[in-house]
Amino acid sequence: MDMDVTSIKKWIVFYPIYINSKKTIAEGRRISTIKGCENPTCVEIDDCCKHLKLPSVIEIEKAYPRDYLQKGRVRVMLKMEDGTLLNPAIGSRKQLMIQVAELVRRHPGRTKKQDTSSSSTQAGLSKAGGKGGKKKK
């Protein structure tokens, strides 16, 4: 965070809930559930912004106003002060959210998490469930 604090305040705010496919629009999601991803973190969003060559800063202590338990947000610089785009492929907040959501799904840390969780769910499915017992006549 070696940049000037006043310049960072002018950057756009990106909460992870904006691209969370598990949330509703009323809860704060801003893109469709198809384009979103499940439970993104600030670190994943920051890594994706760095991959898109956009300056970004994580603010861990900040909370989402509608859900104060959702901690963390990312500040991203889309445009220079003269109005020129830093990445010509991303011209708006919505395009940034869609691009970041795609990258978060393919994030290296995320693929490892999904591999471990899918193996544990498969082990749980192999057990026979239900009450069992005899049926009454």
mmCIF file of N, CA and C in Angstrom:
data_model
loop_
_atom_site.group_PDB
_atom_site.id
_atom_site.type_symbol
_atom_site.label_atom_id
_atom_site.label_comp_id
_atom_site.label_asym_id
_atom_site.label_seq_id
_atom_site.Cartn_x
_atom_site.Cartn_y
_atom_site.Cartn_z
ATOM 1 N N MET A 1 0.834 -1.176 0.000
ATOM 2 C CA MET A 1 0.000 0.000 0.000
ATOM 3 C C MET A 1 0.883 1.245 0.000
ATOM 4 N N ASP A 2 1.787 1.319 -0.961
ATOM 5 C CA ASP A 2 2.708 2.436 -1.048
ATOM 6 C C ASP A 2 2.121 3.615 -1.816
ATOM 7 N N MET A 3 0.915 3.452 -2.369
ATOM 8 C CA MET A 3 0.287 4.533 -3.111
ATOM 9 C C MET A 3 -0.384 5.501 -2.147
ATOM 10 N N ASP A 4 -0.702 6.690 -2.662
ATOM 11 C CA ASP A 4 -1.337 7.721 -1.860
ATOM 12 C C ASP A 4 -2.753 7.290 -1.476
ATOM 13 N N VAL A 5 -3.119 7.468 -0.204
ATOM 14 C CA VAL A 5 -4.416 7.030 0.298
ATOM 15 C C VAL A 5 -5.555 7.784 -0.392
ATOM 16 N N THR A 6 -5.362 9.053 -0.693
ATOM 17 C CA THR A 6 -6.427 9.829 -1.346
ATOM 18 C C THR A 6 -6.690 9.327 -2.752
ATOM 19 N N SER A 7 -5.672 8.848 -3.444
ATOM 20 C CA SER A 7 -5.895 8.323 -4.793
ATOM 21 C C SER A 7 -6.609 6.970 -4.741
ATOM 22 N N ILE A 8 -6.335 6.168 -3.720
ATOM 23 C CA ILE A 8 -6.987 4.868 -3.577
ATOM 24 C C ILE A 8 -8.469 5.047 -3.291
ATOM 25 N N LYS A 9 -8.843 6.097 -2.600
ATOM 26 C CA LYS A 9 -10.257 6.340 -2.291
ATOM 27 C C LYS A 9 -11.076 6.582 -3.548
ATOM 28 N N LYS A 10 -10.443 6.947 -4.648
ATOM 29 C CA LYS A 10 -11.147 7.194 -5.902
ATOM 30 C C LYS A 10 -11.322 5.920 -6.726
ATOM 31 N N TRP A 11 -10.669 4.827 -6.328
ATOM 32 C CA TRP A 11 -10.794 3.568 -7.049
ATOM 33 C C TRP A 11 -12.161 2.957 -6.775
ATOM 34 N N ILE A 12 -12.583 2.037 -7.643
ATOM 35 C CA ILE A 12 -13.895 1.418 -7.431
ATOM 36 C C ILE A 12 -13.807 0.367 -6.325
ATOM 37 N N VAL A 13 -14.941 0.140 -5.663
ATOM 38 C CA VAL A 13 -15.018 -0.827 -4.569
ATOM 39 C C VAL A 13 -15.611 -2.127 -5.119
ATOM 40 N N PHE A 14 -14.997 -3.240 -4.755
ATOM 41 C CA PHE A 14 -15.415 -4.557 -5.248
ATOM 42 C C PHE A 14 -15.550 -5.479 -4.050
ATOM 43 N N TYR A 15 -16.790 -5.749 -3.644
ATOM 44 C CA TYR A 15 -17.036 -6.704 -2.564
ATOM 45 C C TYR A 15 -17.180 -8.103 -3.156
ATOM 46 N N PRO A 16 -16.685 -9.141 -2.487
ATOM 47 C CA PRO A 16 -16.814 -10.506 -3.001
ATOM 48 C C PRO A 16 -18.261 -10.939 -3.215
ATOM 49 N N ILE A 17 -19.168 -10.360 -2.464
ATOM 50 C CA ILE A 17 -20.579 -10.742 -2.568
ATOM 51 C C ILE A 17 -21.161 -10.359 -3.939
ATOM 52 N N TYR A 18 -20.538 -9.406 -4.629
ATOM 53 C CA TYR A 18 -21.021 -8.968 -5.943
ATOM 54 C C TYR A 18 -21.021 -10.106 -6.966
ATOM 55 N N ILE A 19 -20.089 -11.052 -6.830
ATOM 56 C CA ILE A 19 -19.982 -12.136 -7.819
ATOM 57 C C ILE A 19 -20.297 -13.507 -7.206
ATOM 58 N N ASN A 20 -20.853 -13.530 -6.008
ATOM 59 C CA ASN A 20 -21.153 -14.782 -5.315
ATOM 60 C C ASN A 20 -22.458 -15.359 -5.855
ATOM 61 N N SER A 21 -22.392 -16.504 -6.509
ATOM 62 C CA SER A 21 -23.579 -17.114 -7.106
ATOM 63 C C SER A 21 -24.538 -17.673 -6.061
ATOM 64 N N LYS A 22 -24.100 -17.835 -4.827
ATOM 65 C CA LYS A 22 -24.955 -18.347 -3.751
ATOM 66 C C LYS A 22 -25.888 -17.275 -3.183
ATOM 67 N N LYS A 23 -25.615 -16.001 -3.482
ATOM 68 C CA LYS A 23 -26.408 -14.896 -2.944
ATOM 69 C C LYS A 23 -27.472 -14.463 -3.947
ATOM 70 N N THR A 24 -28.518 -13.824 -3.447
ATOM 71 C CA THR A 24 -29.562 -13.286 -4.318
ATOM 72 C C THR A 24 -29.223 -11.850 -4.673
ATOM 73 N N ILE A 25 -29.985 -11.298 -5.613
ATOM 74 C CA ILE A 25 -29.762 -9.904 -5.983
ATOM 75 C C ILE A 25 -30.078 -9.004 -4.793
ATOM 76 N N ALA A 26 -31.099 -9.346 -4.021
ATOM 77 C CA ALA A 26 -31.448 -8.559 -2.841
ATOM 78 C C ALA A 26 -30.333 -8.579 -1.796
ATOM 79 N N GLU A 27 -29.588 -9.680 -1.744
ATOM 80 C CA GLU A 27 -28.476 -9.784 -0.785
ATOM 81 C C GLU A 27 -27.216 -9.090 -1.300
ATOM 82 N N GLY A 28 -27.183 -8.713 -2.581
ATOM 83 C CA GLY A 28 -26.059 -7.928 -3.076
ATOM 84 C C GLY A 28 -25.367 -8.435 -4.319
ATOM 85 N N ARG A 29 -25.799 -9.575 -4.871
ATOM 86 C CA ARG A 29 -25.157 -10.077 -6.093
ATOM 87 C C ARG A 29 -25.450 -9.120 -7.236
ATOM 88 N N ARG A 30 -24.449 -8.891 -8.112
ATOM 89 C CA ARG A 30 -24.627 -7.932 -9.194
ATOM 90 C C ARG A 30 -24.525 -8.544 -10.585
ATOM 91 N N ILE A 31 -24.135 -9.797 -10.684
ATOM 92 C CA ILE A 31 -24.092 -10.467 -11.987
ATOM 93 C C ILE A 31 -24.938 -11.736 -11.908
ATOM 94 N N SER A 32 -25.214 -12.346 -13.056
ATOM 95 C CA SER A 32 -26.071 -13.530 -13.057
ATOM 96 C C SER A 32 -25.395 -14.699 -12.339
ATOM 97 N N THR A 33 -26.220 -15.627 -11.867
ATOM 98 C CA THR A 33 -25.686 -16.774 -11.129
ATOM 99 C C THR A 33 -24.851 -17.669 -12.041
ATOM 100 N N ILE A 34 -25.175 -17.687 -13.330
ATOM 101 C CA ILE A 34 -24.413 -18.509 -14.283
ATOM 102 C C ILE A 34 -22.994 -17.983 -14.428
ATOM 103 N N LYS A 35 -22.854 -16.663 -14.454
ATOM 104 C CA LYS A 35 -21.534 -16.047 -14.628
ATOM 105 C C LYS A 35 -20.778 -15.910 -13.315
ATOM 106 N N GLY A 36 -21.466 -16.020 -12.188
ATOM 107 C CA GLY A 36 -20.835 -15.854 -10.888
ATOM 108 C C GLY A 36 -20.077 -17.096 -10.447
ATOM 109 N N CYS A 37 -19.516 -17.033 -9.247
ATOM 110 C CA CYS A 37 -18.795 -18.179 -8.682
ATOM 111 C C CYS A 37 -19.191 -18.316 -7.211
ATOM 112 N N GLU A 38 -18.949 -19.483 -6.653
ATOM 113 C CA GLU A 38 -19.350 -19.757 -5.281
ATOM 114 C C GLU A 38 -18.332 -19.223 -4.287
ATOM 115 N N ASN A 39 -18.795 -18.434 -3.359
ATOM 116 C CA ASN A 39 -18.027 -17.930 -2.224
ATOM 117 C C ASN A 39 -16.611 -17.463 -2.571
ATOM 118 N N PRO A 40 -16.477 -16.402 -3.368
ATOM 119 C CA PRO A 40 -15.134 -15.885 -3.670
ATOM 120 C C PRO A 40 -14.546 -15.169 -2.457
ATOM 121 N N THR A 41 -13.227 -15.103 -2.385
ATOM 122 C CA THR A 41 -12.557 -14.387 -1.300
ATOM 123 C C THR A 41 -11.859 -13.155 -1.856
ATOM 124 N N CYS A 42 -11.492 -12.252 -0.949
ATOM 125 C CA CYS A 42 -10.801 -11.029 -1.360
ATOM 126 C C CYS A 42 -9.441 -11.342 -1.989
ATOM 127 N N VAL A 43 -8.768 -12.346 -1.466
ATOM 128 C CA VAL A 43 -7.449 -12.708 -1.986
ATOM 129 C C VAL A 43 -7.565 -13.219 -3.420
ATOM 130 N N GLU A 44 -8.579 -14.039 -3.692
ATOM 131 C CA GLU A 44 -8.784 -14.540 -5.049
ATOM 132 C C GLU A 44 -9.106 -13.402 -6.012
ATOM 133 N N ILE A 45 -9.940 -12.473 -5.580
ATOM 134 C CA ILE A 45 -10.295 -11.327 -6.420
ATOM 135 C C ILE A 45 -9.073 -10.466 -6.682
ATOM 136 N N ASP A 46 -8.256 -10.248 -5.647
ATOM 137 C CA ASP A 46 -7.034 -9.453 -5.805
ATOM 138 C C ASP A 46 -6.065 -10.122 -6.776
ATOM 139 N N ASP A 47 -5.904 -11.443 -6.668
ATOM 140 C CA ASP A 47 -5.034 -12.172 -7.595
ATOM 141 C C ASP A 47 -5.528 -12.037 -9.034
ATOM 142 N N CYS A 48 -6.831 -12.099 -9.221
ATOM 143 C CA CYS A 48 -7.403 -11.987 -10.567
ATOM 144 C C CYS A 48 -7.201 -10.585 -11.130
ATOM 145 N N CYS A 49 -7.312 -9.572 -10.284
ATOM 146 C CA CYS A 49 -7.071 -8.200 -10.738
ATOM 147 C C CYS A 49 -5.605 -8.020 -11.134
ATOM 148 N N LYS A 50 -4.708 -8.621 -10.375
ATOM 149 C CA LYS A 50 -3.281 -8.562 -10.725
ATOM 150 C C LYS A 50 -3.037 -9.276 -12.058
ATOM 151 N N HIS A 51 -3.737 -10.381 -12.295
ATOM 152 C CA HIS A 51 -3.615 -11.121 -13.552
ATOM 153 C C HIS A 51 -4.105 -10.270 -14.727
ATOM 154 N N LEU A 52 -5.141 -9.457 -14.485
ATOM 155 C CA LEU A 52 -5.670 -8.567 -15.521
ATOM 156 C C LEU A 52 -4.867 -7.270 -15.634
ATOM 157 N N LYS A 53 -3.794 -7.175 -14.864
ATOM 158 C CA LYS A 53 -2.895 -6.025 -14.851
ATOM 159 C C LYS A 53 -3.604 -4.738 -14.422
ATOM 160 N N LEU A 54 -4.450 -4.882 -13.392
ATOM 161 C CA LEU A 54 -5.139 -3.748 -12.792
ATOM 162 C C LEU A 54 -4.642 -3.578 -11.361
ATOM 163 N N PRO A 55 -4.226 -2.376 -10.971
ATOM 164 C CA PRO A 55 -3.795 -2.171 -9.587
ATOM 165 C C PRO A 55 -4.965 -2.395 -8.623
ATOM 166 N N SER A 56 -4.704 -3.080 -7.529
ATOM 167 C CA SER A 56 -5.757 -3.359 -6.556
ATOM 168 C C SER A 56 -5.175 -3.419 -5.154
ATOM 169 N N VAL A 57 -6.035 -3.129 -4.177
ATOM 170 C CA VAL A 57 -5.654 -3.141 -2.768
ATOM 171 C C VAL A 57 -6.752 -3.846 -1.987
ATOM 172 N N ILE A 58 -6.368 -4.759 -1.096
ATOM 173 C CA ILE A 58 -7.337 -5.452 -0.237
ATOM 174 C C ILE A 58 -7.526 -4.632 1.037
ATOM 175 N N GLU A 59 -8.780 -4.421 1.411
ATOM 176 C CA GLU A 59 -9.116 -3.757 2.674
ATOM 177 C C GLU A 59 -9.857 -4.781 3.537
ATOM 178 N N ILE A 60 -9.113 -5.472 4.376
ATOM 179 C CA ILE A 60 -9.649 -6.576 5.177
ATOM 180 C C ILE A 60 -10.644 -6.089 6.227
ATOM 181 N N GLU A 61 -10.389 -4.949 6.826
ATOM 182 C CA GLU A 61 -11.213 -4.510 7.958
ATOM 183 C C GLU A 61 -12.586 -3.988 7.553
ATOM 184 N N LYS A 62 -12.812 -3.751 6.277
ATOM 185 C CA LYS A 62 -14.101 -3.226 5.816
ATOM 186 C C LYS A 62 -15.124 -4.351 5.670
ATOM 187 N N ALA A 63 -16.381 -4.026 5.919
ATOM 188 C CA ALA A 63 -17.450 -5.020 5.835
ATOM 189 C C ALA A 63 -18.505 -4.555 4.840
ATOM 190 N N TYR A 64 -19.215 -5.521 4.259
ATOM 191 C CA TYR A 64 -20.282 -5.202 3.328
ATOM 192 C C TYR A 64 -21.461 -4.643 4.120
ATOM 193 N N PRO A 65 -22.016 -3.493 3.724
ATOM 194 C CA PRO A 65 -23.062 -2.846 4.529
ATOM 195 C C PRO A 65 -24.319 -3.693 4.760
ATOM 196 N N ARG A 66 -24.753 -4.463 3.777
ATOM 197 C CA ARG A 66 -25.970 -5.267 3.945
ATOM 198 C C ARG A 66 -25.727 -6.507 4.796
ATOM 199 N N ASP A 67 -24.487 -6.966 4.834
ATOM 200 C CA ASP A 67 -24.145 -8.159 5.614
ATOM 201 C C ASP A 67 -22.819 -7.868 6.317
ATOM 202 N N TYR A 68 -22.887 -7.334 7.524
ATOM 203 C CA TYR A 68 -21.687 -6.885 8.214
ATOM 204 C C TYR A 68 -20.765 -8.026 8.632
ATOM 205 N N LEU A 69 -21.235 -9.262 8.543
ATOM 206 C CA LEU A 69 -20.375 -10.404 8.848
ATOM 207 C C LEU A 69 -19.470 -10.750 7.675
ATOM 208 N N GLN A 70 -19.800 -10.251 6.484
ATOM 209 C CA GLN A 70 -18.996 -10.482 5.279
ATOM 210 C C GLN A 70 -17.848 -9.467 5.288
ATOM 211 N N LYS A 71 -16.678 -9.877 5.753
ATOM 212 C CA LYS A 71 -15.541 -8.975 5.909
ATOM 213 C C LYS A 71 -14.693 -8.929 4.644
ATOM 214 N N GLY A 72 -14.129 -7.775 4.390
ATOM 215 C CA GLY A 72 -13.162 -7.600 3.314
ATOM 216 C C GLY A 72 -13.755 -7.054 2.038
ATOM 217 N N ARG A 73 -12.961 -6.234 1.359
ATOM 218 C CA ARG A 73 -13.315 -5.717 0.044
ATOM 219 C C ARG A 73 -12.033 -5.409 -0.699
ATOM 220 N N VAL A 74 -12.147 -5.208 -1.999
ATOM 221 C CA VAL A 74 -10.989 -4.927 -2.837
ATOM 222 C C VAL A 74 -11.237 -3.613 -3.554
ATOM 223 N N ARG A 75 -10.258 -2.734 -3.544
ATOM 224 C CA ARG A 75 -10.319 -1.496 -4.320
ATOM 225 C C ARG A 75 -9.538 -1.726 -5.605
ATOM 226 N N VAL A 76 -10.138 -1.371 -6.740
ATOM 227 C CA VAL A 76 -9.525 -1.618 -8.044
ATOM 228 C C VAL A 76 -9.498 -0.319 -8.838
ATOM 229 N N MET A 77 -8.378 -0.081 -9.510
ATOM 230 C CA MET A 77 -8.244 1.100 -10.364
ATOM 231 C C MET A 77 -8.525 0.690 -11.805
ATOM 232 N N LEU A 78 -9.662 1.160 -12.351
ATOM 233 C CA LEU A 78 -10.027 0.852 -13.735
ATOM 234 C C LEU A 78 -9.476 1.875 -14.713
ATOM 235 N N LYS A 79 -9.520 3.144 -14.303
ATOM 236 C CA LYS A 79 -9.119 4.234 -15.195
ATOM 237 C C LYS A 79 -8.053 5.081 -14.535
ATOM 238 N N MET A 80 -7.204 5.665 -15.373
ATOM 239 C CA MET A 80 -6.232 6.633 -14.874
ATOM 240 C C MET A 80 -6.980 7.933 -14.559
ATOM 241 N N GLU A 81 -6.290 8.888 -13.962
ATOM 242 C CA GLU A 81 -6.958 10.137 -13.601
ATOM 243 C C GLU A 81 -7.410 10.920 -14.822
ATOM 244 N N ASP A 82 -6.760 10.732 -15.972
ATOM 245 C CA ASP A 82 -7.176 11.438 -17.190
ATOM 246 C C ASP A 82 -8.325 10.725 -17.908
ATOM 247 N N GLY A 83 -8.766 9.553 -17.401
ATOM 248 C CA GLY A 83 -9.911 8.849 -17.949
ATOM 249 C C GLY A 83 -9.583 7.715 -18.898
ATOM 250 N N THR A 84 -8.304 7.488 -19.187
ATOM 251 C CA THR A 84 -7.934 6.384 -20.080
ATOM 252 C C THR A 84 -7.987 5.068 -19.309
ATOM 253 N N LEU A 85 -8.421 4.026 -19.988
ATOM 254 C CA LEU A 85 -8.547 2.711 -19.361
ATOM 255 C C LEU A 85 -7.185 2.067 -19.176
ATOM 256 N N LEU A 86 -6.991 1.411 -18.048
ATOM 257 C CA LEU A 86 -5.744 0.676 -17.816
ATOM 258 C C LEU A 86 -5.727 -0.619 -18.617
ATOM 259 N N ASN A 87 -6.863 -1.298 -18.712
ATOM 260 C CA ASN A 87 -6.996 -2.508 -19.522
ATOM 261 C C ASN A 87 -8.138 -2.250 -20.508
ATOM 262 N N PRO A 88 -7.824 -2.093 -21.808
ATOM 263 C CA PRO A 88 -8.870 -1.751 -22.780
ATOM 264 C C PRO A 88 -9.995 -2.785 -22.874
ATOM 265 N N ALA A 89 -9.759 -4.020 -22.458
ATOM 266 C CA ALA A 89 -10.781 -5.062 -22.516
ATOM 267 C C ALA A 89 -11.849 -4.871 -21.432
ATOM 268 N N ILE A 90 -11.527 -4.089 -20.399
ATOM 269 C CA ILE A 90 -12.456 -3.881 -19.281
ATOM 270 C C ILE A 90 -12.777 -2.394 -19.198
ATOM 271 N N GLY A 91 -14.013 -2.047 -19.589
ATOM 272 C CA GLY A 91 -14.400 -0.640 -19.619
ATOM 273 C C GLY A 91 -15.369 -0.231 -18.533
ATOM 274 N N SER A 92 -15.959 -1.205 -17.824
ATOM 275 C CA SER A 92 -16.945 -0.873 -16.792
ATOM 276 C C SER A 92 -16.807 -1.819 -15.609
ATOM 277 N N ARG A 93 -17.516 -1.484 -14.539
ATOM 278 C CA ARG A 93 -17.509 -2.340 -13.347
ATOM 279 C C ARG A 93 -18.094 -3.710 -13.659
ATOM 280 N N LYS A 94 -19.177 -3.719 -14.418
ATOM 281 C CA LYS A 94 -19.862 -4.973 -14.749
ATOM 282 C C LYS A 94 -18.927 -5.898 -15.523
ATOM 283 N N GLN A 95 -18.203 -5.355 -16.509
ATOM 284 C CA GLN A 95 -17.251 -6.180 -17.264
ATOM 285 C C GLN A 95 -16.148 -6.697 -16.354
ATOM 286 N N LEU A 96 -15.705 -5.869 -15.409
ATOM 287 C CA LEU A 96 -14.692 -6.307 -14.449
ATOM 288 C C LEU A 96 -15.219 -7.459 -13.605
ATOM 289 N N MET A 97 -16.448 -7.356 -13.132
ATOM 290 C CA MET A 97 -17.028 -8.415 -12.300
ATOM 291 C C MET A 97 -17.135 -9.731 -13.064
ATOM 292 N N ILE A 98 -17.545 -9.662 -14.325
ATOM 293 C CA ILE A 98 -17.685 -10.879 -15.130
ATOM 294 C C ILE A 98 -16.319 -11.513 -15.386
ATOM 295 N N GLN A 99 -15.321 -10.686 -15.740
ATOM 296 C CA GLN A 99 -13.967 -11.201 -15.999
ATOM 297 C C GLN A 99 -13.375 -11.827 -14.733
ATOM 298 N N VAL A 100 -13.527 -11.141 -13.605
ATOM 299 C CA VAL A 100 -12.959 -11.648 -12.345
ATOM 300 C C VAL A 100 -13.654 -12.942 -11.930
ATOM 301 N N ALA A 101 -14.976 -13.016 -12.105
ATOM 302 C CA ALA A 101 -15.707 -14.239 -11.737
ATOM 303 C C ALA A 101 -15.222 -15.427 -12.566
ATOM 304 N N GLU A 102 -14.935 -15.211 -13.849
ATOM 305 C CA GLU A 102 -14.399 -16.293 -14.689
ATOM 306 C C GLU A 102 -13.030 -16.734 -14.193
ATOM 307 N N LEU A 103 -12.193 -15.761 -13.844
ATOM 308 C CA LEU A 103 -10.844 -16.088 -13.385
ATOM 309 C C LEU A 103 -10.848 -16.744 -12.001
ATOM 310 N N VAL A 104 -11.765 -16.345 -11.139
ATOM 311 C CA VAL A 104 -11.829 -16.930 -9.797
ATOM 312 C C VAL A 104 -12.176 -18.412 -9.891
ATOM 313 N N ARG A 105 -13.069 -18.767 -10.824
ATOM 314 C CA ARG A 105 -13.428 -20.185 -10.990
ATOM 315 C C ARG A 105 -12.225 -21.030 -11.353
ATOM 316 N N ARG A 106 -11.274 -20.457 -12.103
ATOM 317 C CA ARG A 106 -10.082 -21.207 -12.528
ATOM 318 C C ARG A 106 -8.874 -20.919 -11.646
ATOM 319 N N HIS A 107 -9.070 -20.226 -10.528
ATOM 320 C CA HIS A 107 -7.972 -19.854 -9.630
ATOM 321 C C HIS A 107 -7.298 -21.114 -9.096
ATOM 322 N N PRO A 108 -5.956 -21.147 -9.057
ATOM 323 C CA PRO A 108 -5.247 -22.359 -8.612
ATOM 324 C C PRO A 108 -5.641 -22.823 -7.206
ATOM 325 N N GLY A 109 -5.808 -21.924 -6.265
ATOM 326 C CA GLY A 109 -6.205 -22.302 -4.910
ATOM 327 C C GLY A 109 -7.606 -22.874 -4.871
ATOM 328 N N ARG A 110 -8.478 -22.404 -5.731
ATOM 329 C CA ARG A 110 -9.870 -22.857 -5.772
ATOM 330 C C ARG A 110 -9.965 -24.276 -6.312
ATOM 331 N N THR A 111 -9.186 -24.620 -7.317
ATOM 332 C CA THR A 111 -9.264 -25.965 -7.877
ATOM 333 C C THR A 111 -8.800 -26.997 -6.856
ATOM 334 N N LYS A 112 -7.823 -26.656 -6.036
ATOM 335 C CA LYS A 112 -7.361 -27.573 -4.994
ATOM 336 C C LYS A 112 -8.443 -27.769 -3.946
ATOM 337 N N LYS A 113 -9.139 -26.676 -3.573
ATOM 338 C CA LYS A 113 -10.208 -26.770 -2.579
ATOM 339 C C LYS A 113 -11.328 -27.667 -3.081
ATOM 340 N N GLN A 114 -11.701 -27.516 -4.345
ATOM 341 C CA GLN A 114 -12.800 -28.293 -4.895
ATOM 342 C C GLN A 114 -12.441 -29.769 -4.992
ATOM 343 N N ASP A 115 -11.197 -30.088 -5.312
ATOM 344 C CA ASP A 115 -10.778 -31.483 -5.395
ATOM 345 C C ASP A 115 -10.927 -32.175 -4.044
ATOM 346 N N THR A 116 -10.521 -31.520 -2.961
ATOM 347 C CA THR A 116 -10.607 -32.147 -1.645
ATOM 348 C C THR A 116 -12.052 -32.254 -1.185
ATOM 349 N N SER A 117 -12.873 -31.249 -1.497
ATOM 350 C CA SER A 117 -14.269 -31.308 -1.049
ATOM 351 C C SER A 117 -15.066 -32.337 -1.848
ATOM 352 N N SER A 118 -14.768 -32.512 -3.136
ATOM 353 C CA SER A 118 -15.512 -33.480 -3.938
ATOM 354 C C SER A 118 -15.192 -34.915 -3.512
ATOM 355 N N SER A 119 -13.965 -35.188 -3.077
ATOM 356 C CA SER A 119 -13.617 -36.538 -2.652
ATOM 357 C C SER A 119 -14.313 -36.881 -1.336
ATOM 358 N N SER A 120 -14.491 -35.912 -0.458
ATOM 359 C CA SER A 120 -15.170 -36.192 0.805
ATOM 360 C C SER A 120 -16.668 -36.381 0.593
ATOM 361 N N THR A 121 -17.263 -35.681 -0.390
ATOM 362 C CA THR A 121 -18.690 -35.866 -0.631
ATOM 363 C C THR A 121 -18.950 -37.209 -1.295
ATOM 364 N N GLN A 122 -18.029 -37.695 -2.119
ATOM 365 C CA GLN A 122 -18.210 -38.995 -2.752
ATOM 366 C C GLN A 122 -18.161 -40.101 -1.707
ATOM 367 N N ALA A 123 -17.301 -39.944 -0.707
ATOM 368 C CA ALA A 123 -17.225 -40.952 0.349
ATOM 369 C C ALA A 123 -18.527 -40.980 1.144
ATOM 370 N N GLY A 124 -19.148 -39.823 1.338
ATOM 371 C CA GLY A 124 -20.403 -39.765 2.072
ATOM 372 C C GLY A 124 -21.553 -40.358 1.278
ATOM 373 N N LEU A 125 -21.512 -40.288 -0.048
ATOM 374 C CA LEU A 125 -22.592 -40.806 -0.868
ATOM 375 C C LEU A 125 -22.568 -42.326 -0.955
ATOM 376 N N SER A 126 -21.431 -42.944 -0.716
ATOM 377 C CA SER A 126 -21.330 -44.393 -0.862
ATOM 378 C C SER A 126 -22.053 -45.146 0.272
ATOM 379 N N LYS A 127 -22.303 -44.478 1.395
ATOM 380 C CA LYS A 127 -22.988 -45.120 2.518
ATOM 381 C C LYS A 127 -24.468 -45.290 2.190
ATOM 382 N N ALA A 128 -25.051 -46.370 2.686
ATOM 383 C CA ALA A 128 -26.494 -46.586 2.506
ATOM 384 C C ALA A 128 -27.216 -45.715 3.523
ATOM 385 N N GLY A 129 -28.187 -44.955 3.050
ATOM 386 C CA GLY A 129 -28.903 -44.052 3.940
ATOM 387 C C GLY A 129 -30.312 -44.549 4.191
ATOM 388 N N GLY A 130 -31.043 -43.840 5.003
ATOM 389 C CA GLY A 130 -32.426 -44.180 5.260
ATOM 390 C C GLY A 130 -32.608 -44.880 6.593
ATOM 391 N N LYS A 131 -33.865 -45.081 6.942
ATOM 392 C CA LYS A 131 -34.202 -45.716 8.213
ATOM 393 C C LYS A 131 -33.974 -47.223 8.195
ATOM 394 N N GLY A 132 -34.311 -47.811 7.071
ATOM 395 C CA GLY A 132 -34.228 -49.275 7.068
ATOM 396 C C GLY A 132 -35.413 -49.860 7.803
ATOM 397 N N GLY A 133 -35.266 -51.023 8.349
ATOM 398 C CA GLY A 133 -36.335 -51.639 9.138
ATOM 399 C C GLY A 133 -37.425 -52.278 8.282
ATOM 400 N N LYS A 134 -38.345 -52.984 8.966
ATOM 401 C CA LYS A 134 -39.429 -53.677 8.262
ATOM 402 C C LYS A 134 -40.601 -52.748 8.078
ATOM 403 N N LYS A 135 -41.353 -53.025 7.031
ATOM 404 C CA LYS A 135 -42.568 -52.267 6.788
ATOM 405 C C LYS A 135 -43.726 -52.961 7.490
ATOM 406 N N LYS A 136 -44.654 -52.180 7.962
ATOM 407 C CA LYS A 136 -45.815 -52.747 8.644
ATOM 408 C C LYS A 136 -46.825 -53.190 7.602
ATOM 409 N N LYS A 137 -47.526 -54.294 7.917
ATOM 410 C CA LYS A 137 -48.542 -54.826 7.005
ATOM 411 C C LYS A 137 -49.916 -54.378 7.379
#
